[in-house]
Amino acid sequence: MRTDQILTRLERVFARLDREPERPAHLQTPQMSRHRVVLLGSTLAFYLAIVVAVLTTSWLVRLDWQVMFFRPYEQWPQLHAFLDYLVVLGQRGPTAVMVAAWLGWRSWRQHTLRPLITLGVALLLLNVTVGSVKLGLGRLGPHYATEIGSAELFAGGDIFPSGHTANAVVTWGILAYLASTVVTRRVLSVVSAVVSLSVGATTVYLGTHWVSDVLLGWSAGLLILLALPWFEPLIARTEAYVFELRELLRRRAETGRMPAPVVSALTPLLSAGGKWRLQPAVAAETAGEPATTAPAHAAAAVHTPAARPAPLLTARPHLIRSERTPVTPVGSRRPAHGERAAARSTAARPVAGG
């Protein structure tokens, strides 16, 4: 009874996974509205202004050096242990795993791959945009600065913009972007903003980033979230392609479960019409005669109807063990059964006294 219950549960799980994707009616794909376009343009202008301010070694670079000399990690050392754990919320690996697990569960519940594909597209954009700017400008961090008051650009570094900050904005902001209701979207937007601001400020506290790195990281992550509606057609096409590929693989798997029957030459054959018979070469070898007209691989069975059933063995009366004729193997050193019986009777005969 317990086995039947387990099988029933497994069948329910697989039946749910095999359902076609169906999006709930209340879910709406974000559109590139006028408000979003204005916000995107403003964020892009702020992004470019920070880059120009750092390239020209303006007041923003002087602010970077002032905060670095202030050394917040020495001013409030009691916060160091807590902030070491908080900054993990901006690391790409742990946050991507956590958010992907949540979105994977949502994809399973809503029968759609859009949440996971959207996360993948956002992370791809993050790596390409932020990574290219990091390597292109090559800015050194506060702990590796070489010249006081310098912007430390084109020196082989990779901290401008802050990857922790941009990743926190994108990874946690994608939850608000994919929210199913307006209230949920607003709540998650506030939560993601608080997390991303906290992660950025923590990197400044630990001395791993300049203030301008964090400002540019916030702008870079926000630009990716605002530009995601432009990639919705690509996300929809990718989802449709994945499900088409799944159907193709499923059909191939179903076809592969029905292979052609393989017949062995050692099958006991020769019976009534419509059943299997051995080829003449195999029949000759079975009877003890060499097959000279057929090759070695001619021992396969063919499906040929027989006009009359042929008996496999000749009918004869059944003999008990004592009536059977003893058989002595060829080349054996032991005497025949009759000779052994005579030898035993001679040995048992008493010898006359002399």
Coordinates of C-alpha atoms in Angstrom, one line a residue:
M1 CA 0.0 0.0 0.0
R2 CA 2.8 2.4 0.8
T3 CA 4.5 1.7 -2.5
D4 CA 1.4 2.6 -4.4
Q5 CA 1.2 6.0 -2.5
I6 CA 4.8 6.8 -3.4
L7 CA 4.2 6.0 -7.0
T8 CA 1.1 8.2 -7.0
R9 CA 3.1 11.1 -5.6
L10 CA 5.8 10.7 -8.2
E11 CA 3.3 10.5 -11.0
R12 CA 1.7 13.8 -9.7
V13 CA 5.1 15.5 -9.7
F14 CA 6.0 14.4 -13.2
A15 CA 2.6 15.2 -14.5
R16 CA 3.0 18.7 -13.2
L17 CA 6.4 19.2 -14.7
D18 CA 5.2 17.9 -18.1
R19 CA 2.4 20.5 -18.3
E20 CA 2.6 23.1 -21.0
P21 CA 3.7 26.5 -19.8
E22 CA 0.8 28.7 -18.9
R23 CA 1.2 32.2 -17.6
P24 CA -1.2 33.5 -15.0
A25 CA -3.6 36.1 -16.3
H26 CA -2.6 38.8 -13.8
L27 CA 1.1 38.7 -14.8
Q28 CA 2.1 41.6 -17.1
T29 CA 5.3 42.0 -18.9
P30 CA 7.0 45.3 -18.1
Q31 CA 6.9 47.8 -21.0
M32 CA 9.2 50.6 -21.9
S33 CA 6.9 53.4 -20.8
R34 CA 7.7 57.1 -21.1
H35 CA 8.4 57.3 -17.4
R36 CA 10.9 54.4 -17.7
V37 CA 12.6 56.0 -20.7
V38 CA 13.0 59.3 -18.8
L39 CA 14.4 57.5 -15.8
L40 CA 16.8 55.5 -18.1
G41 CA 18.0 58.7 -19.7
S42 CA 18.6 60.4 -16.4
T43 CA 20.5 57.4 -15.0
L44 CA 22.7 57.3 -18.1
A45 CA 23.5 61.0 -17.8
F46 CA 24.5 60.4 -14.2
Y47 CA 26.6 57.5 -15.2
L48 CA 28.5 59.5 -17.8
A49 CA 28.9 62.4 -15.4
I50 CA 30.7 60.2 -12.9
V51 CA 33.0 58.8 -15.5
V52 CA 33.9 62.3 -16.7
A53 CA 34.4 63.5 -13.1
V54 CA 36.9 60.7 -12.5
L55 CA 38.7 61.1 -15.8
T56 CA 39.2 64.8 -15.2
T57 CA 40.3 64.2 -11.5
S58 CA 37.6 66.6 -10.2
W59 CA 36.2 67.1 -6.8
L60 CA 34.9 63.6 -6.8
V61 CA 38.4 62.1 -6.8
R62 CA 39.3 64.4 -3.9
L63 CA 36.3 63.1 -2.0
D64 CA 37.5 59.6 -2.7
W65 CA 40.9 60.3 -1.1
Q66 CA 39.3 62.1 1.9
V67 CA 37.1 59.1 2.7
M68 CA 40.1 56.8 2.3
F69 CA 42.2 58.7 4.8
F70 CA 39.3 58.8 7.2
R71 CA 39.4 55.0 7.3
P72 CA 35.9 54.1 8.5
Y73 CA 37.0 50.6 9.4
E74 CA 39.2 52.2 12.1
Q75 CA 36.6 54.7 13.3
W76 CA 33.9 52.0 13.9
P77 CA 35.8 48.7 14.4
Q78 CA 32.8 47.1 16.2
L79 CA 30.9 47.0 12.9
H80 CA 33.6 45.1 11.0
A81 CA 32.5 41.6 11.8
F82 CA 28.9 42.2 10.9
L83 CA 29.7 44.1 7.7
D84 CA 32.0 41.3 6.6
Y85 CA 29.0 39.1 6.3
L86 CA 26.7 41.8 4.9
V87 CA 29.0 42.4 1.9
V88 CA 28.3 38.8 0.8
L89 CA 24.9 39.9 -0.4
G90 CA 26.7 41.6 -3.3
Q91 CA 28.9 38.7 -4.3
R92 CA 27.9 37.3 -7.6
G93 CA 28.1 33.6 -6.8
P94 CA 26.1 33.3 -3.6
T95 CA 23.5 35.8 -4.6
A96 CA 23.0 34.3 -8.0
V97 CA 22.5 30.8 -6.5
M98 CA 19.9 32.1 -3.9
V99 CA 17.9 34.1 -6.4
A100 CA 18.1 31.4 -9.1
A101 CA 16.7 28.9 -6.6
W102 CA 13.8 31.2 -5.8
L103 CA 13.1 32.0 -9.5
G104 CA 13.3 28.3 -10.4
W105 CA 10.6 27.5 -7.9
R106 CA 8.5 30.3 -9.4
S107 CA 9.1 29.0 -12.8
W108 CA 7.9 25.6 -11.7
R109 CA 4.8 27.0 -10.1
Q110 CA 3.9 29.3 -13.0
H111 CA 4.8 26.8 -15.7
T112 CA 7.1 29.3 -17.5
L113 CA 10.8 29.8 -18.0
R114 CA 10.6 33.6 -18.1
P115 CA 12.0 34.3 -14.6
L116 CA 15.1 32.1 -15.1
I117 CA 15.7 33.4 -18.6
T118 CA 15.3 37.0 -17.4
L119 CA 17.8 36.5 -14.6
G120 CA 20.3 35.0 -17.1
V121 CA 19.9 37.9 -19.5
A122 CA 20.4 40.4 -16.7
L123 CA 23.5 38.7 -15.4
L124 CA 24.9 38.5 -18.9
L125 CA 24.4 42.2 -19.5
L126 CA 26.0 42.9 -16.1
N127 CA 29.1 40.9 -16.9
V128 CA 29.5 42.4 -20.3
T129 CA 28.9 46.1 -19.4
V130 CA 30.5 46.3 -16.0
G131 CA 33.4 44.0 -16.9
S132 CA 34.3 45.9 -20.1
V133 CA 34.4 49.3 -18.2
K134 CA 36.4 47.7 -15.4
L135 CA 39.1 46.4 -17.7
G136 CA 39.0 49.5 -20.0
L137 CA 39.6 52.0 -17.2
G138 CA 41.9 49.8 -15.1
R139 CA 41.5 51.8 -11.9
L140 CA 43.3 50.7 -8.7
G141 CA 41.6 50.4 -5.3
P142 CA 42.3 52.4 -2.2
H143 CA 44.5 49.7 -0.7
Y144 CA 46.7 49.7 -3.9
A145 CA 46.8 53.4 -4.6
T146 CA 50.3 54.8 -5.5
E147 CA 49.9 58.6 -5.9
I148 CA 47.9 60.8 -3.5
G149 CA 45.2 62.8 -5.3
S150 CA 45.5 60.7 -8.5
A151 CA 42.5 59.0 -10.0
E152 CA 44.6 55.8 -10.3
L153 CA 43.2 55.0 -13.8
F154 CA 44.8 52.8 -16.5
A155 CA 47.0 51.1 -13.9
G156 CA 45.8 47.5 -14.3
G157 CA 43.1 47.6 -11.7
D158 CA 39.5 46.3 -12.0
I159 CA 37.4 48.1 -9.4
F160 CA 35.6 50.9 -11.3
P161 CA 32.6 50.5 -11.2
S162 CA 32.0 48.5 -8.1
G163 CA 31.0 45.0 -9.1
H164 CA 29.6 44.2 -5.7
T165 CA 27.2 47.2 -5.8
A166 CA 26.1 46.6 -9.4
N167 CA 25.5 43.0 -8.7
A168 CA 23.4 43.7 -5.7
V169 CA 21.3 46.2 -7.7
V170 CA 20.7 43.7 -10.5
T171 CA 20.3 40.5 -8.5
W172 CA 17.9 41.8 -5.9
G173 CA 16.2 44.2 -8.2
I174 CA 15.3 41.4 -10.6
L175 CA 12.9 40.1 -7.9
A176 CA 11.0 43.4 -8.0
Y177 CA 11.1 43.5 -11.8
L178 CA 9.4 40.0 -11.9
A179 CA 6.9 40.7 -9.2
S180 CA 3.3 39.6 -10.0
T181 CA 1.5 42.5 -8.2
V182 CA 2.0 46.2 -7.8
V183 CA 2.2 46.0 -4.0
T184 CA 4.8 43.2 -4.2
R185 CA 6.8 45.2 -6.7
R186 CA 6.9 48.2 -4.5
V187 CA 7.9 46.3 -1.4
L188 CA 10.7 44.4 -3.2
S189 CA 11.9 47.6 -4.8
V190 CA 12.4 49.1 -1.4
V191 CA 14.1 46.0 -0.1
S192 CA 16.5 45.7 -3.1
A193 CA 17.3 49.4 -2.8
V194 CA 18.2 49.0 0.9
V195 CA 20.3 45.9 0.2
S196 CA 22.2 47.5 -2.7
L197 CA 22.9 50.8 -0.8
S198 CA 24.1 48.8 2.3
V199 CA 26.4 46.7 0.2
G200 CA 27.9 49.7 -1.6
A201 CA 28.4 51.6 1.7
T202 CA 30.0 48.5 3.2
T203 CA 32.6 48.3 0.4
V204 CA 33.6 51.9 1.2
Y205 CA 33.7 51.1 4.9
L206 CA 36.1 48.1 4.3
G207 CA 38.3 50.3 2.1
T208 CA 37.9 48.0 -1.0
H209 CA 36.3 50.7 -3.2
W210 CA 36.3 54.4 -3.7
V211 CA 33.1 56.4 -3.3
S212 CA 32.9 57.0 -7.0
D213 CA 33.2 53.3 -7.6
V214 CA 30.0 52.7 -5.6
L215 CA 28.2 55.6 -7.3
L216 CA 29.0 54.2 -10.8
G217 CA 28.1 50.7 -9.6
W218 CA 24.6 51.8 -8.6
S219 CA 24.1 53.6 -11.9
A220 CA 25.3 50.5 -13.9
G221 CA 23.0 48.1 -12.1
L222 CA 20.0 50.5 -12.4
L223 CA 20.6 50.9 -16.2
I224 CA 20.4 47.2 -16.7
L225 CA 17.1 46.9 -14.8
L226 CA 15.6 49.8 -16.7
A227 CA 16.7 48.4 -20.1
L228 CA 15.3 44.9 -19.5
P229 CA 11.9 45.6 -21.3
W230 CA 13.8 46.0 -24.5
F231 CA 15.0 42.3 -24.2
E232 CA 11.5 40.9 -23.5
P233 CA 11.0 39.7 -27.1
L234 CA 14.4 37.9 -27.0
I235 CA 13.3 36.3 -23.7
A236 CA 10.0 35.1 -25.2
R237 CA 11.7 33.7 -28.3
T238 CA 14.3 31.9 -26.1
E239 CA 11.5 30.4 -24.0
A240 CA 9.6 29.1 -27.0
Y241 CA 12.9 27.6 -28.5
V242 CA 13.6 25.8 -25.2
F243 CA 10.1 24.2 -25.2
E244 CA 10.4 23.2 -28.8
L245 CA 13.7 21.6 -28.1
R246 CA 12.2 19.7 -25.2
E247 CA 9.4 18.4 -27.4
L248 CA 12.0 17.3 -30.0
L249 CA 14.0 15.4 -27.4
R250 CA 10.9 13.8 -25.9
R251 CA 9.9 12.5 -29.3
R252 CA 13.3 11.1 -30.0
A253 CA 13.3 9.4 -26.6
E254 CA 9.9 7.9 -27.2
T255 CA 11.1 6.6 -30.6
G256 CA 14.2 5.1 -29.0
R257 CA 12.2 3.0 -26.6
M258 CA 10.9 0.8 -29.4
P259 CA 13.9 -0.9 -31.1
A260 CA 13.6 -3.5 -33.8
P261 CA 13.4 -7.1 -32.5
V262 CA 16.8 -8.8 -32.4
V263 CA 16.6 -12.6 -33.1
S264 CA 19.3 -14.9 -31.9
A265 CA 20.5 -17.9 -33.9
L266 CA 20.4 -20.2 -30.8
T267 CA 16.6 -19.8 -30.4
P268 CA 14.9 -23.2 -30.5
L269 CA 13.2 -22.9 -33.9
L270 CA 11.4 -25.0 -36.5
S271 CA 7.8 -25.1 -35.6
A272 CA 4.4 -24.6 -37.2
G273 CA 3.6 -22.0 -39.9
G274 CA 4.2 -18.3 -39.1
K275 CA 7.0 -19.1 -36.6
W276 CA 10.7 -19.1 -36.8
R277 CA 13.0 -21.7 -38.6
L278 CA 16.7 -22.0 -38.9
Q279 CA 18.5 -21.5 -42.2
P280 CA 19.7 -24.7 -43.8
A281 CA 23.3 -24.0 -42.8
V282 CA 22.4 -23.7 -39.2
A283 CA 20.2 -26.8 -39.4
A284 CA 23.1 -28.8 -40.9
E285 CA 25.5 -27.7 -38.2
T286 CA 23.0 -28.7 -35.6
A287 CA 22.7 -32.1 -37.1
G288 CA 26.5 -32.5 -37.0
E289 CA 27.1 -31.8 -40.7
P290 CA 29.4 -29.0 -41.8
A291 CA 27.9 -26.1 -43.7
T292 CA 30.0 -25.6 -46.8
T293 CA 27.7 -23.4 -48.9
A294 CA 26.9 -20.7 -46.4
P295 CA 29.3 -18.2 -44.7
A296 CA 29.9 -18.1 -41.0
H297 CA 27.5 -15.3 -40.4
A298 CA 24.6 -17.2 -42.0
A299 CA 23.5 -18.6 -38.6
A300 CA 20.9 -15.9 -38.3
A301 CA 17.2 -16.9 -38.1
V302 CA 14.7 -16.0 -40.9
H303 CA 11.0 -15.7 -40.6
T304 CA 9.7 -18.3 -43.1
P305 CA 6.4 -20.1 -42.8
A306 CA 6.4 -24.0 -42.7
A307 CA 3.8 -26.0 -44.5
R308 CA 3.7 -28.9 -42.0
P309 CA 4.9 -29.0 -38.4
A310 CA 8.2 -30.8 -38.1
P311 CA 8.9 -32.8 -34.9
L312 CA 12.1 -31.8 -33.1
L313 CA 12.7 -35.3 -31.7
T314 CA 11.7 -38.8 -32.8
A315 CA 9.1 -40.4 -30.6
R316 CA 10.4 -43.2 -28.5
P317 CA 9.5 -44.9 -25.2
H318 CA 10.8 -43.5 -22.0
L319 CA 13.4 -45.7 -20.3
I320 CA 14.2 -45.9 -16.6
R321 CA 17.8 -45.5 -15.4
S322 CA 18.5 -49.2 -15.1
E323 CA 17.3 -49.9 -18.7
R324 CA 19.5 -47.2 -20.3
T325 CA 22.6 -48.2 -22.3
P326 CA 25.7 -47.0 -20.5
V327 CA 27.9 -44.7 -22.5
T328 CA 31.7 -44.6 -22.1
P329 CA 33.4 -41.4 -23.1
V330 CA 35.8 -41.7 -26.0
G331 CA 39.4 -42.1 -24.9
S332 CA 38.5 -42.8 -21.3
R333 CA 40.8 -45.2 -19.4
R334 CA 38.0 -46.6 -17.3
P335 CA 36.7 -50.0 -18.6
A336 CA 33.1 -50.5 -19.8
H337 CA 30.3 -50.9 -17.3
G338 CA 30.0 -54.7 -18.0
E339 CA 33.8 -55.3 -17.5
R340 CA 33.7 -53.4 -14.2
A341 CA 30.9 -55.6 -13.0
A342 CA 32.7 -58.8 -13.9
A343 CA 35.9 -57.5 -12.2
R344 CA 34.0 -56.7 -9.0
S345 CA 32.4 -60.2 -9.0
T346 CA 35.8 -61.9 -9.4
A347 CA 37.4 -59.9 -6.7
A348 CA 34.5 -60.8 -4.3
R349 CA 34.9 -64.6 -5.0
P350 CA 36.7 -66.6 -2.1
V351 CA 40.1 -68.0 -2.9
A352 CA 40.5 -71.7 -2.2
G353 CA 43.1 -72.6 0.4
G354 CA 46.4 -74.2 -0.9

